Structures are given as structure tokens and as C-alpha cells.
Amino acid sequence: MKLSAFIICSCMYIVLFQSTSGSRIRKINEKIKSLKAQMDLENILRRNDYGQIISRLDDLTSKLKQIEVALNLSDTTYEIPTYTSNESYINTDNNNQSSEDHKLSVMMKDLQEQTRVNKLTKLHVQQIETDLRKTNKRIRQEIDKVDARMNRMHFGLRSSLKGIRNDILSRNTFIQDTVNESSRMILTNVSNMIETIDKSICNKLTLEINNNCETKPNTLTDSRTNKDDNTESSLKSISSCKEWYDVGYKTSGVYTINIAHNITDINVYCDHDSNGGGWTVFQRRQNGNVDFSKDWETYKAGFGDINDEFWFGNEYLHHILRDGNHELRIELEDFYGNKSYAKYDHFSISSERSMYTLAIHGYQGTAGNSLMFHNDQPFVTIDRDNTSNESWKSCSGGWWNSAVNIWFASRPRCRVSSYLNGRYYNFETNDTDGIIWRSWKRSLNLKFVEMKFR
């Protein structure tokens, strides 16, 4: 009876042991799977950079599989051993329990070691990330330094190019002034030589004529003398370049004409090369040697060098243009050698009492009809504003008033449709106080202008 009770107790103990051991093993197995899942996740995140961790995780997986196999073997049905004695059964049970505890202890040590390695790996990864952030920061700082250095170099280069450009412009101006001065000197010398030659020829002719008169006084000589006197008298009465051209003088240059009905003689520049010849030039701009910022009386009398830059004079223009019909031609050229012109079939200006009012019509040409806005408008200078037009507040030279205002909201500027007596610039700009012809070049300044009538 006692043996039966012992056997029953032993069986219950074994069943209870298996049940407790199976539950414990399942919990351990679940923990192992959880740890394995965590390690797999870390393995996925770091597999590209840390191959050694992957290898160790593989080893751990194999060990876990071995443990799982061992645990599965421990879950098999126990055979009830043949009873010998209470002591031998208890020794066998203790040995089995000790073996299982040893395996679990080893497994737990491996897990603890792997956890420690993972923590070290995580710390190492964090250190690497910190180093990468520091390196990235240093790289950005170096890039910022390089950008700052490049900006300084770019600014220095722009400053150098600007200085070179200004130097080139100043040298170009100096060279142009030198060439113009040399040209004036050459023209002056040539004019003096021509004048000397003319005087010498005249003296020789006079001496020869006097000798002939003393040796051969006859009616033929008297008739020739009278004819020469008549020819000289007719030449002295010429009142325009067109008349000089018509009598056979077809070389461009300075000629003397008579105005105010044989009362006044004045030198003019005749252009016999352009558009059929016979043109009387009354304005020229080409180098800025003459300042056109003059008052009313100066524009009335005229100023400048007839062989260079000049204004003929409003009073002389009025007296010449009041008789007959005259046409006007304006030659224009920009700083790139492009040329254009404007021609009007009728041109005249009124007297000083009417403020030298402009009258034009019959436009032809390629430059556009910018002067049409000045038709029937009075002449204006810096000291006599014959209108209340705000367009002239910043204009410096004399010109006819504009019937149309061209507004600039940014600052007061010279606002007219044409302005050929403005400030001369040695390079192309868009300053509206310069020499402009809006219908051709808008507000860009021109290099050369010549106004003439016929």
C-alpha cells in the first residue's frame, strides 16, 4: 500500500515537474525569440556597415536552435524507472535537473554576453554618428570659408575689371583728344600754307597785271580788267554755299558769304560732298571740345571753331533763311559707326522778337522724325526759358522747346524728344542731358552730329 502510494506520488511529481519545466521552457523560449527579434532588427539596421555583428548573430541563432532542440528533447514522455529505492530515484531526478539548469545557465550567459556586445556596438555606432556629425559640421565650415573666399575673389576681380575699363576709357579719351589736337594743328598749318600760297599768287598776278598795264595799255586790257572786276564783284555778292557750288567751287571747306543784303560778310563751312553738295553747315558735334552750355546772347551770335565744333548763330540763320525756301539735313552717327539722317523739305526760324521759333515740314530719312515735336516751338537757353515746360529743368544747352513732355519719375532729367546741343559724352550712355535723337537711339548719346541747310 505504501509502495502504491509512493509510485502515485512519484508519477504526480514527474507530471508536475514536466508541467513546470515545460512552462519555464516556453517562457525562456519566448524571451529568446523576443531577444532574437530585437537582434534581427539591429542586424537589419546595421548590416551594411557591421558584418562582424551579423556573423555573431548567426552564431547566436545556431546556438538558440541547438537549445531549442535540446528543450524539445526534454519535453518527451518520461518512462517511469524501475523502483529500486527512494535514494536512487531521487539521485537520478537531481542529476536531470542539474543538467537542465546547467544548459540554461550557459544559455543565459551567452545571452548576457551578446547583450553586452550589442550595447558596446550601439555605443560604438553612436560614437561614429557623433564623429560623422562633427565631420559634416567641419566640412560645412570649410565650404562656407571657400564660398567667402570665392566671393572676395569675385568682388576683387570685378573691381579690377572696372578699374581696367575706366583706365581704357581715360586712355581712349586722351588718345582721342591728342588726335583731335593734332588734327587741328595740321588743319591750321595747312590753312596757313594755303593762305600764304594764295597771297603769293595774288601778289605775282598783281605785279604781272601792273606790268602789262604799263607796257601795253589798250582797249582789250581795259575790257579784261572790267570783266575781272565784274567777276570779283559777283563773287563777293554770293550769299550761300549753294551759289558757290553752282559757280564751280565744289570742294568742301570754309567760304565767305554775304548776308543782310550785301552789308555783312561771314565765313561759313560748305559741304559739297553730301547729297548733291551746296550745304551750309550751321552746327557740328564730334569730340566735346566746345561747351554748348551757353546763354541766349552767345547762341544768338554764334560760337566755336568752324573747322571743329560750333554753332553758327541764330541771328545769322534767321537772316539767311528768311529769303526763299531752304531744306534741312541732319547727319547722325553712334559710337559703333552706324549712321542715319533726317531731311526736311522746308526749314526756317523766326526773328529774335519771336524767340527764333522753328518751322519745319516734309520729313524724309532713316533716323525718324524726332524734330517734329519741336516744330512751331521757341528757342530756349539756360538763362532764358521762354516756356513753362518742366522738360527743360535739367537741360544745359540751347535748343527748341519740345511740345511733348517725356516724364521720368525717378529724378529730374532733361526730357525732350531730340537734343543735339546737349552735353557731349566720349562714350555711349543713356543720360538724357546728352546728344540724343529718340526716334533712332532712344536716350543713348550720339558720337557725331552735323546740321546743315541748302
Coordinates of C-alpha atoms in Angstrom, one line a residue:
M1 CA 0.0 0.0 0.0
K2 CA 2.8 2.2 0.8
L3 CA 4.6 1.3 -2.4
S4 CA 1.5 2.1 -4.4
A5 CA 1.2 5.5 -2.7
F6 CA 4.8 6.2 -3.4
I7 CA 4.5 5.3 -7.1
I8 CA 1.5 7.5 -7.4
C9 CA 3.3 10.4 -5.7
S10 CA 6.3 9.9 -7.9
C11 CA 4.1 10.0 -11.0
M12 CA 2.4 13.2 -9.9
Y13 CA 5.8 14.7 -9.1
I14 CA 7.1 13.8 -12.6
V15 CA 3.9 15.2 -14.2
L16 CA 4.2 18.3 -12.1
F17 CA 7.9 18.6 -12.9
Q18 CA 7.2 18.2 -16.6
S19 CA 4.4 20.8 -16.5
T20 CA 6.5 23.3 -14.5
S21 CA 9.6 22.6 -16.7
G22 CA 7.5 23.0 -19.9
S23 CA 6.1 26.3 -18.8
R24 CA 9.5 27.6 -17.8
I25 CA 11.0 26.4 -21.1
R26 CA 8.2 28.2 -23.1
K27 CA 8.8 31.4 -21.2
I28 CA 12.5 31.1 -21.9
N29 CA 11.8 30.3 -25.5
E30 CA 9.6 33.3 -25.8
K31 CA 12.2 35.5 -24.3
I32 CA 14.8 34.0 -26.6
K33 CA 12.6 34.7 -29.6
S34 CA 12.0 38.3 -28.4
L35 CA 15.7 38.8 -28.0
K36 CA 16.3 37.2 -31.3
A37 CA 13.7 39.6 -33.0
Q38 CA 15.5 42.6 -31.3
M39 CA 18.8 41.4 -32.5
D40 CA 17.4 40.8 -36.0
L41 CA 16.1 44.3 -36.1
E42 CA 19.5 45.7 -35.1
N43 CA 21.1 43.4 -37.6
I44 CA 18.9 44.9 -40.4
L45 CA 19.7 48.4 -39.4
R46 CA 23.5 47.9 -39.3
R47 CA 24.1 45.1 -41.8
N48 CA 25.7 47.4 -44.4
D49 CA 28.4 48.6 -42.0
Y50 CA 28.9 45.9 -39.4
G51 CA 29.4 42.5 -41.0
Q52 CA 31.0 41.1 -37.8
I53 CA 27.8 41.7 -35.8
I54 CA 25.8 39.7 -38.5
S55 CA 28.3 36.8 -38.2
R56 CA 27.9 36.8 -34.4
L57 CA 24.1 36.9 -34.6
D58 CA 24.2 34.0 -37.0
D59 CA 26.3 32.1 -34.4
L60 CA 23.8 33.0 -31.7
T61 CA 20.9 31.9 -33.9
S62 CA 22.6 28.5 -34.3
K63 CA 23.1 28.2 -30.6
L64 CA 19.5 29.1 -30.0
K65 CA 18.4 26.4 -32.4
Q66 CA 20.6 23.9 -30.5
I67 CA 19.0 25.0 -27.2
E68 CA 15.5 24.7 -28.7
V69 CA 16.3 21.2 -30.0
A70 CA 17.6 20.2 -26.5
L71 CA 14.5 21.7 -24.9
N72 CA 12.3 19.8 -27.4
L73 CA 14.1 16.6 -26.4
S74 CA 13.5 17.4 -22.7
D75 CA 9.7 17.6 -23.4
T76 CA 9.4 13.9 -24.4
T77 CA 7.5 11.5 -22.2
Y78 CA 9.4 10.2 -19.3
E79 CA 9.5 6.5 -18.6
I80 CA 8.9 5.5 -15.0
P81 CA 12.1 3.9 -13.9
T82 CA 12.2 0.6 -12.1
Y83 CA 12.0 1.2 -8.5
T84 CA 15.0 0.2 -6.5
S85 CA 15.0 2.6 -3.7
N86 CA 14.0 6.1 -2.8
E87 CA 17.5 7.3 -2.8
S88 CA 18.4 6.1 -6.3
Y89 CA 15.3 7.7 -7.8
I90 CA 15.9 10.9 -6.1
N91 CA 19.6 10.9 -7.3
T92 CA 18.5 10.3 -10.9
D93 CA 16.0 13.2 -10.7
N94 CA 18.5 15.5 -9.2
N95 CA 21.0 14.7 -12.0
N96 CA 18.5 15.5 -14.7
Q97 CA 17.5 18.8 -13.0
S98 CA 21.2 19.8 -12.6
S99 CA 21.8 19.1 -16.4
E100 CA 18.9 21.3 -17.4
D101 CA 20.0 24.1 -15.1
H102 CA 23.5 24.0 -16.4
K103 CA 22.2 24.3 -20.0
L104 CA 20.0 27.2 -19.0
S105 CA 22.9 28.9 -17.2
V106 CA 25.1 28.6 -20.2
M107 CA 22.4 29.9 -22.5
M108 CA 21.8 32.9 -20.2
K109 CA 25.5 33.7 -20.0
D110 CA 25.6 33.7 -23.8
L111 CA 22.6 36.0 -24.0
Q112 CA 24.2 38.3 -21.4
E113 CA 27.4 38.4 -23.4
Q114 CA 25.6 39.1 -26.6
T115 CA 23.6 41.8 -24.9
R116 CA 26.8 43.4 -23.6
V117 CA 28.3 43.2 -27.2
N118 CA 25.2 44.8 -28.6
K119 CA 25.4 47.6 -26.0
L120 CA 29.1 48.2 -26.9
T121 CA 28.2 48.1 -30.6
K122 CA 25.4 50.6 -30.0
L123 CA 27.8 52.9 -28.1
H124 CA 30.3 52.5 -31.0
V125 CA 27.7 53.3 -33.5
Q126 CA 26.6 56.4 -31.5
Q127 CA 30.3 57.5 -31.4
I128 CA 30.6 57.0 -35.1
E129 CA 27.4 59.1 -35.7
T130 CA 28.8 61.8 -33.4
D131 CA 32.1 61.8 -35.3
L132 CA 30.1 62.0 -38.6
R133 CA 28.1 64.9 -37.4
K134 CA 31.3 66.7 -36.3
T135 CA 33.0 65.9 -39.6
N136 CA 29.9 67.2 -41.5
K137 CA 30.0 70.4 -39.5
R138 CA 33.7 70.9 -40.3
I139 CA 33.0 70.2 -44.0
R140 CA 30.2 72.8 -44.0
Q141 CA 32.5 75.3 -42.2
E142 CA 35.2 74.7 -44.9
I143 CA 32.6 75.1 -47.6
D144 CA 31.5 78.4 -46.1
K145 CA 35.1 79.5 -45.9
V146 CA 35.7 78.6 -49.6
D147 CA 32.4 80.4 -50.6
A148 CA 33.5 83.5 -48.7
R149 CA 37.0 83.3 -50.3
M150 CA 35.4 82.9 -53.8
N151 CA 33.1 85.9 -53.1
R152 CA 36.1 88.0 -52.1
M153 CA 37.9 86.9 -55.3
H154 CA 34.9 87.7 -57.4
F155 CA 34.5 91.1 -55.9
G156 CA 38.2 91.8 -56.3
L157 CA 38.0 90.7 -60.0
R158 CA 35.0 92.9 -60.7
S159 CA 36.8 95.8 -59.1
S160 CA 39.9 95.1 -61.2
L161 CA 37.9 94.9 -64.4
K162 CA 36.1 98.1 -63.5
G163 CA 39.5 99.8 -62.9
I164 CA 40.8 98.4 -66.2
R165 CA 37.7 99.7 -68.0
N166 CA 38.0 103.1 -66.5
D167 CA 41.7 103.2 -67.4
I168 CA 40.9 102.2 -71.0
L169 CA 38.2 104.9 -71.3
S170 CA 40.5 107.5 -69.9
R171 CA 43.3 106.5 -72.2
N172 CA 40.9 106.4 -75.1
T173 CA 39.8 109.9 -74.2
F174 CA 43.4 111.1 -74.0
I175 CA 44.2 109.5 -77.4
Q176 CA 41.2 111.0 -79.0
D177 CA 42.0 114.4 -77.5
T178 CA 45.6 114.1 -78.8
V179 CA 44.4 113.1 -82.3
N180 CA 41.9 115.9 -82.4
E181 CA 44.6 118.4 -81.2
S182 CA 47.0 117.1 -83.8
S183 CA 44.2 117.3 -86.5
R184 CA 43.5 120.9 -85.5
M185 CA 47.2 121.8 -85.7
I186 CA 47.5 120.1 -89.1
L187 CA 44.5 121.9 -90.4
T188 CA 45.7 125.2 -89.1
N189 CA 49.1 124.7 -90.7
V190 CA 47.5 123.6 -94.0
S191 CA 45.2 126.6 -93.9
N192 CA 48.2 129.0 -93.2
M193 CA 50.1 127.4 -96.0
I194 CA 47.2 127.7 -98.4
E195 CA 46.7 131.3 -97.3
T196 CA 50.4 132.1 -97.9
I197 CA 50.3 130.4 -101.3
D198 CA 47.2 132.4 -102.2
K199 CA 48.8 135.7 -101.1
S200 CA 51.9 134.8 -103.1
I201 CA 49.9 134.0 -106.2
C202 CA 47.8 137.1 -105.8
N203 CA 50.9 139.3 -105.4
K204 CA 52.5 137.8 -108.5
L205 CA 49.3 138.2 -110.5
T206 CA 49.0 141.8 -109.3
L207 CA 52.6 142.5 -110.3
E208 CA 52.2 140.9 -113.7
I209 CA 48.9 142.8 -114.4
N210 CA 50.5 146.1 -113.4
N211 CA 53.5 145.4 -115.7
N212 CA 51.2 144.5 -118.6
C213 CA 49.1 147.6 -117.9
E214 CA 52.3 149.8 -118.1
T215 CA 53.7 148.3 -121.3
K216 CA 50.5 147.5 -123.3
P217 CA 47.7 149.9 -122.5
N218 CA 44.9 149.2 -124.9
T219 CA 41.2 148.7 -125.0
L220 CA 41.4 144.9 -124.8
T221 CA 43.3 145.1 -121.5
D222 CA 40.7 147.6 -120.2
S223 CA 37.9 145.2 -121.2
R224 CA 39.6 142.3 -119.4
T225 CA 40.1 144.5 -116.3
N226 CA 36.5 145.5 -116.3
K227 CA 35.5 141.8 -116.7
D228 CA 37.7 140.7 -113.8
D229 CA 36.2 143.5 -111.7
N230 CA 32.7 142.3 -112.5
T231 CA 33.6 138.7 -111.7
E232 CA 35.2 139.7 -108.4
S233 CA 32.1 141.8 -107.6
S234 CA 29.8 138.9 -108.4
L235 CA 31.8 136.5 -106.2
K236 CA 31.6 139.0 -103.3
S237 CA 27.8 139.0 -103.5
I238 CA 27.4 135.2 -103.1
S239 CA 25.1 134.6 -100.1
S240 CA 25.1 130.8 -99.8
C241 CA 27.2 127.6 -100.2
K242 CA 24.7 126.6 -103.0
E243 CA 25.8 129.6 -105.1
W244 CA 29.4 128.8 -104.6
Y245 CA 28.7 125.2 -105.7
D246 CA 26.8 126.4 -108.8
V247 CA 29.7 128.7 -109.9
G248 CA 32.1 125.8 -109.9
Y249 CA 33.6 125.7 -106.4
K250 CA 32.9 122.1 -105.4
T251 CA 35.5 121.4 -102.7
S252 CA 34.2 121.3 -99.1
G253 CA 35.7 123.9 -96.8
V254 CA 35.4 127.4 -95.5
Y255 CA 33.9 130.0 -97.8
T256 CA 32.8 133.7 -97.3
I257 CA 29.2 134.6 -98.0
N258 CA 27.4 137.9 -97.8
I259 CA 24.2 138.2 -95.7
A260 CA 21.9 141.1 -94.7
H261 CA 21.8 142.3 -98.3
N262 CA 25.4 143.0 -99.0
I263 CA 26.1 144.5 -95.6
T264 CA 27.9 141.8 -93.7
D265 CA 30.4 139.1 -94.9
I266 CA 30.9 136.0 -92.8
N267 CA 32.8 132.8 -93.1
V268 CA 30.8 129.5 -93.3
Y269 CA 31.7 125.9 -93.8
C270 CA 30.3 124.5 -97.1
D271 CA 29.7 120.7 -97.5
H272 CA 30.0 120.0 -101.2
D273 CA 30.3 116.2 -100.8
S274 CA 26.9 115.2 -99.3
N275 CA 23.7 114.6 -101.3
G276 CA 24.5 116.9 -104.2
G277 CA 26.6 119.5 -102.4
G278 CA 25.9 123.1 -101.7
W279 CA 25.1 122.6 -98.0
T280 CA 25.8 125.3 -95.4
V281 CA 26.8 123.7 -92.1
F282 CA 25.4 125.6 -89.0
Q283 CA 26.1 123.1 -86.3
R284 CA 28.6 120.3 -85.6
R285 CA 29.3 118.0 -82.6
Q286 CA 32.1 115.5 -82.8
N287 CA 34.5 115.4 -79.8
G288 CA 33.3 117.7 -76.9
N289 CA 36.0 120.4 -77.4
V290 CA 33.4 123.1 -77.3
D291 CA 31.0 123.6 -74.4
F292 CA 27.4 124.1 -75.6
S293 CA 26.1 125.3 -72.3
K294 CA 25.8 128.9 -73.4
D295 CA 23.4 131.8 -72.7
W296 CA 20.9 133.5 -75.1
E297 CA 23.3 136.1 -76.4
T298 CA 26.0 133.6 -77.2
Y299 CA 23.6 131.4 -79.2
K300 CA 22.4 134.5 -80.9
A301 CA 25.9 135.5 -82.1
G302 CA 27.3 132.0 -82.6
F303 CA 30.4 130.3 -81.0
G304 CA 33.0 127.6 -81.5
D305 CA 35.5 126.7 -84.2
I306 CA 34.1 126.5 -87.7
N307 CA 36.5 123.6 -88.6
D308 CA 35.6 121.7 -85.4
E309 CA 32.6 122.1 -83.2
F310 CA 30.4 125.2 -83.5
W311 CA 27.0 126.9 -83.6
F312 CA 26.5 129.3 -86.5
G313 CA 24.4 131.8 -84.7
N314 CA 20.6 132.3 -84.5
E315 CA 20.6 135.8 -85.9
Y316 CA 22.6 134.8 -88.9
L317 CA 20.4 131.8 -89.5
H318 CA 17.3 134.0 -89.4
H319 CA 18.7 136.5 -92.0
I320 CA 19.8 133.7 -94.4
L321 CA 16.7 131.6 -94.1
R322 CA 14.1 134.4 -94.4
D323 CA 14.6 134.7 -98.2
G324 CA 13.4 131.8 -100.3
N325 CA 12.8 128.1 -99.4
H326 CA 15.6 126.1 -97.7
E327 CA 15.8 122.4 -96.9
L328 CA 17.4 121.0 -93.7
R329 CA 19.6 117.9 -93.4
I330 CA 20.8 116.3 -90.1
E331 CA 23.6 113.7 -90.1
L332 CA 23.8 111.3 -87.1
E333 CA 26.3 108.7 -86.1
D334 CA 26.6 106.5 -83.0
F335 CA 29.6 105.1 -81.2
Y336 CA 29.6 101.9 -83.3
G337 CA 29.9 103.6 -86.7
N338 CA 26.2 103.3 -87.5
K339 CA 24.9 106.4 -89.5
S340 CA 21.5 107.8 -90.2
Y341 CA 19.9 111.1 -91.3
A342 CA 16.8 113.2 -91.2
K343 CA 15.9 115.6 -94.0
Y344 CA 13.1 118.3 -94.1
D345 CA 11.9 120.0 -97.3
H346 CA 11.3 123.3 -95.5
F347 CA 13.3 124.9 -92.8
S348 CA 13.3 128.4 -91.3
I349 CA 13.5 130.2 -87.9
S350 CA 11.8 133.5 -87.0
S351 CA 13.3 136.7 -85.6
E352 CA 14.6 137.3 -82.1
R353 CA 11.3 139.1 -81.3
S354 CA 9.5 135.8 -82.0
M355 CA 12.2 133.9 -80.0
Y356 CA 13.7 132.2 -83.1
T357 CA 10.7 129.9 -83.4
L358 CA 11.4 126.7 -85.5
A359 CA 9.4 125.9 -88.7
I360 CA 9.9 122.6 -90.5
H361 CA 7.9 120.2 -92.6
G362 CA 8.3 117.5 -95.3
Y363 CA 10.3 114.8 -93.4
Q364 CA 12.4 112.2 -95.2
G365 CA 15.2 109.9 -93.9
T366 CA 16.2 106.9 -91.8
A367 CA 16.5 108.4 -88.3
G368 CA 12.9 109.1 -87.6
N369 CA 11.1 112.4 -87.2
S370 CA 12.1 113.4 -83.6
L371 CA 12.3 117.1 -84.6
M372 CA 8.6 117.2 -85.4
F373 CA 7.8 117.7 -81.6
H374 CA 9.9 120.9 -81.7
N375 CA 8.0 122.4 -84.7
D376 CA 6.5 125.9 -84.0
Q377 CA 8.4 126.0 -80.7
P378 CA 10.6 128.8 -79.4
F379 CA 14.3 128.6 -78.8
V380 CA 15.3 128.0 -75.1
T381 CA 18.7 128.6 -73.3
I382 CA 19.9 128.2 -69.7
D383 CA 19.2 131.8 -68.9
R384 CA 16.0 132.3 -70.9
D385 CA 13.2 129.8 -70.6
N386 CA 10.6 131.0 -73.0
T387 CA 8.1 128.4 -71.8
S388 CA 6.9 126.9 -68.5
N389 CA 7.8 123.4 -69.7
E390 CA 9.2 121.2 -66.9
S391 CA 11.1 119.2 -69.5
W392 CA 13.9 121.8 -69.6
K393 CA 14.7 121.8 -65.8
S394 CA 17.9 119.7 -66.3
C395 CA 18.8 120.7 -69.9
S396 CA 22.1 122.5 -70.3
G397 CA 22.4 123.6 -73.9
G398 CA 20.2 125.8 -76.2
W399 CA 17.5 124.0 -78.2
W400 CA 14.0 124.4 -79.4
N401 CA 11.3 123.7 -76.8
S402 CA 9.5 120.3 -77.0
A403 CA 5.8 120.1 -77.4
V404 CA 5.7 116.7 -75.7
N405 CA 7.0 116.0 -72.2
I406 CA 8.8 112.7 -71.6
W407 CA 8.5 112.1 -67.8
F408 CA 11.0 110.3 -65.6
A409 CA 9.6 109.7 -62.1
S410 CA 12.9 108.7 -60.5
R411 CA 14.6 112.1 -60.7
P412 CA 14.5 115.4 -62.7
R413 CA 16.0 114.9 -66.1
C414 CA 16.2 116.6 -69.5
R415 CA 13.0 115.3 -71.1
V416 CA 12.8 116.1 -74.8
S417 CA 12.4 114.1 -78.0
S418 CA 15.6 115.4 -79.6
Y419 CA 18.5 117.4 -78.1
L420 CA 21.5 117.9 -80.4
N421 CA 23.1 120.7 -78.3
G422 CA 23.3 118.6 -75.1
R423 CA 26.3 117.6 -73.1
Y424 CA 28.9 115.6 -75.1
Y425 CA 30.0 112.2 -73.8
N426 CA 33.1 110.4 -75.1
F427 CA 31.3 107.0 -74.7
E428 CA 27.8 105.7 -75.1
T429 CA 25.5 106.4 -72.1
N430 CA 21.7 106.8 -71.6
D431 CA 21.9 110.2 -69.9
T432 CA 19.2 112.3 -71.3
D433 CA 21.2 115.5 -71.0
G434 CA 23.5 114.3 -73.8
I435 CA 23.2 114.4 -77.5
I436 CA 20.0 112.4 -78.3
W437 CA 17.6 111.6 -81.1
R438 CA 14.9 109.5 -79.6
S439 CA 13.2 108.1 -82.7
W440 CA 16.6 106.5 -83.7
K441 CA 18.5 105.6 -80.5
R442 CA 16.1 106.4 -77.7
S443 CA 18.1 108.1 -74.9
L444 CA 21.5 106.7 -76.0
N445 CA 24.0 109.5 -76.6
L446 CA 25.4 110.1 -80.1
K447 CA 29.0 110.5 -81.2
F448 CA 28.7 112.8 -84.2
V449 CA 26.0 115.3 -85.3
E450 CA 26.0 117.8 -88.2
M451 CA 23.2 120.1 -89.1
K452 CA 23.1 122.0 -92.5
F453 CA 20.7 123.7 -94.8
R454 CA 20.5 124.4 -98.6

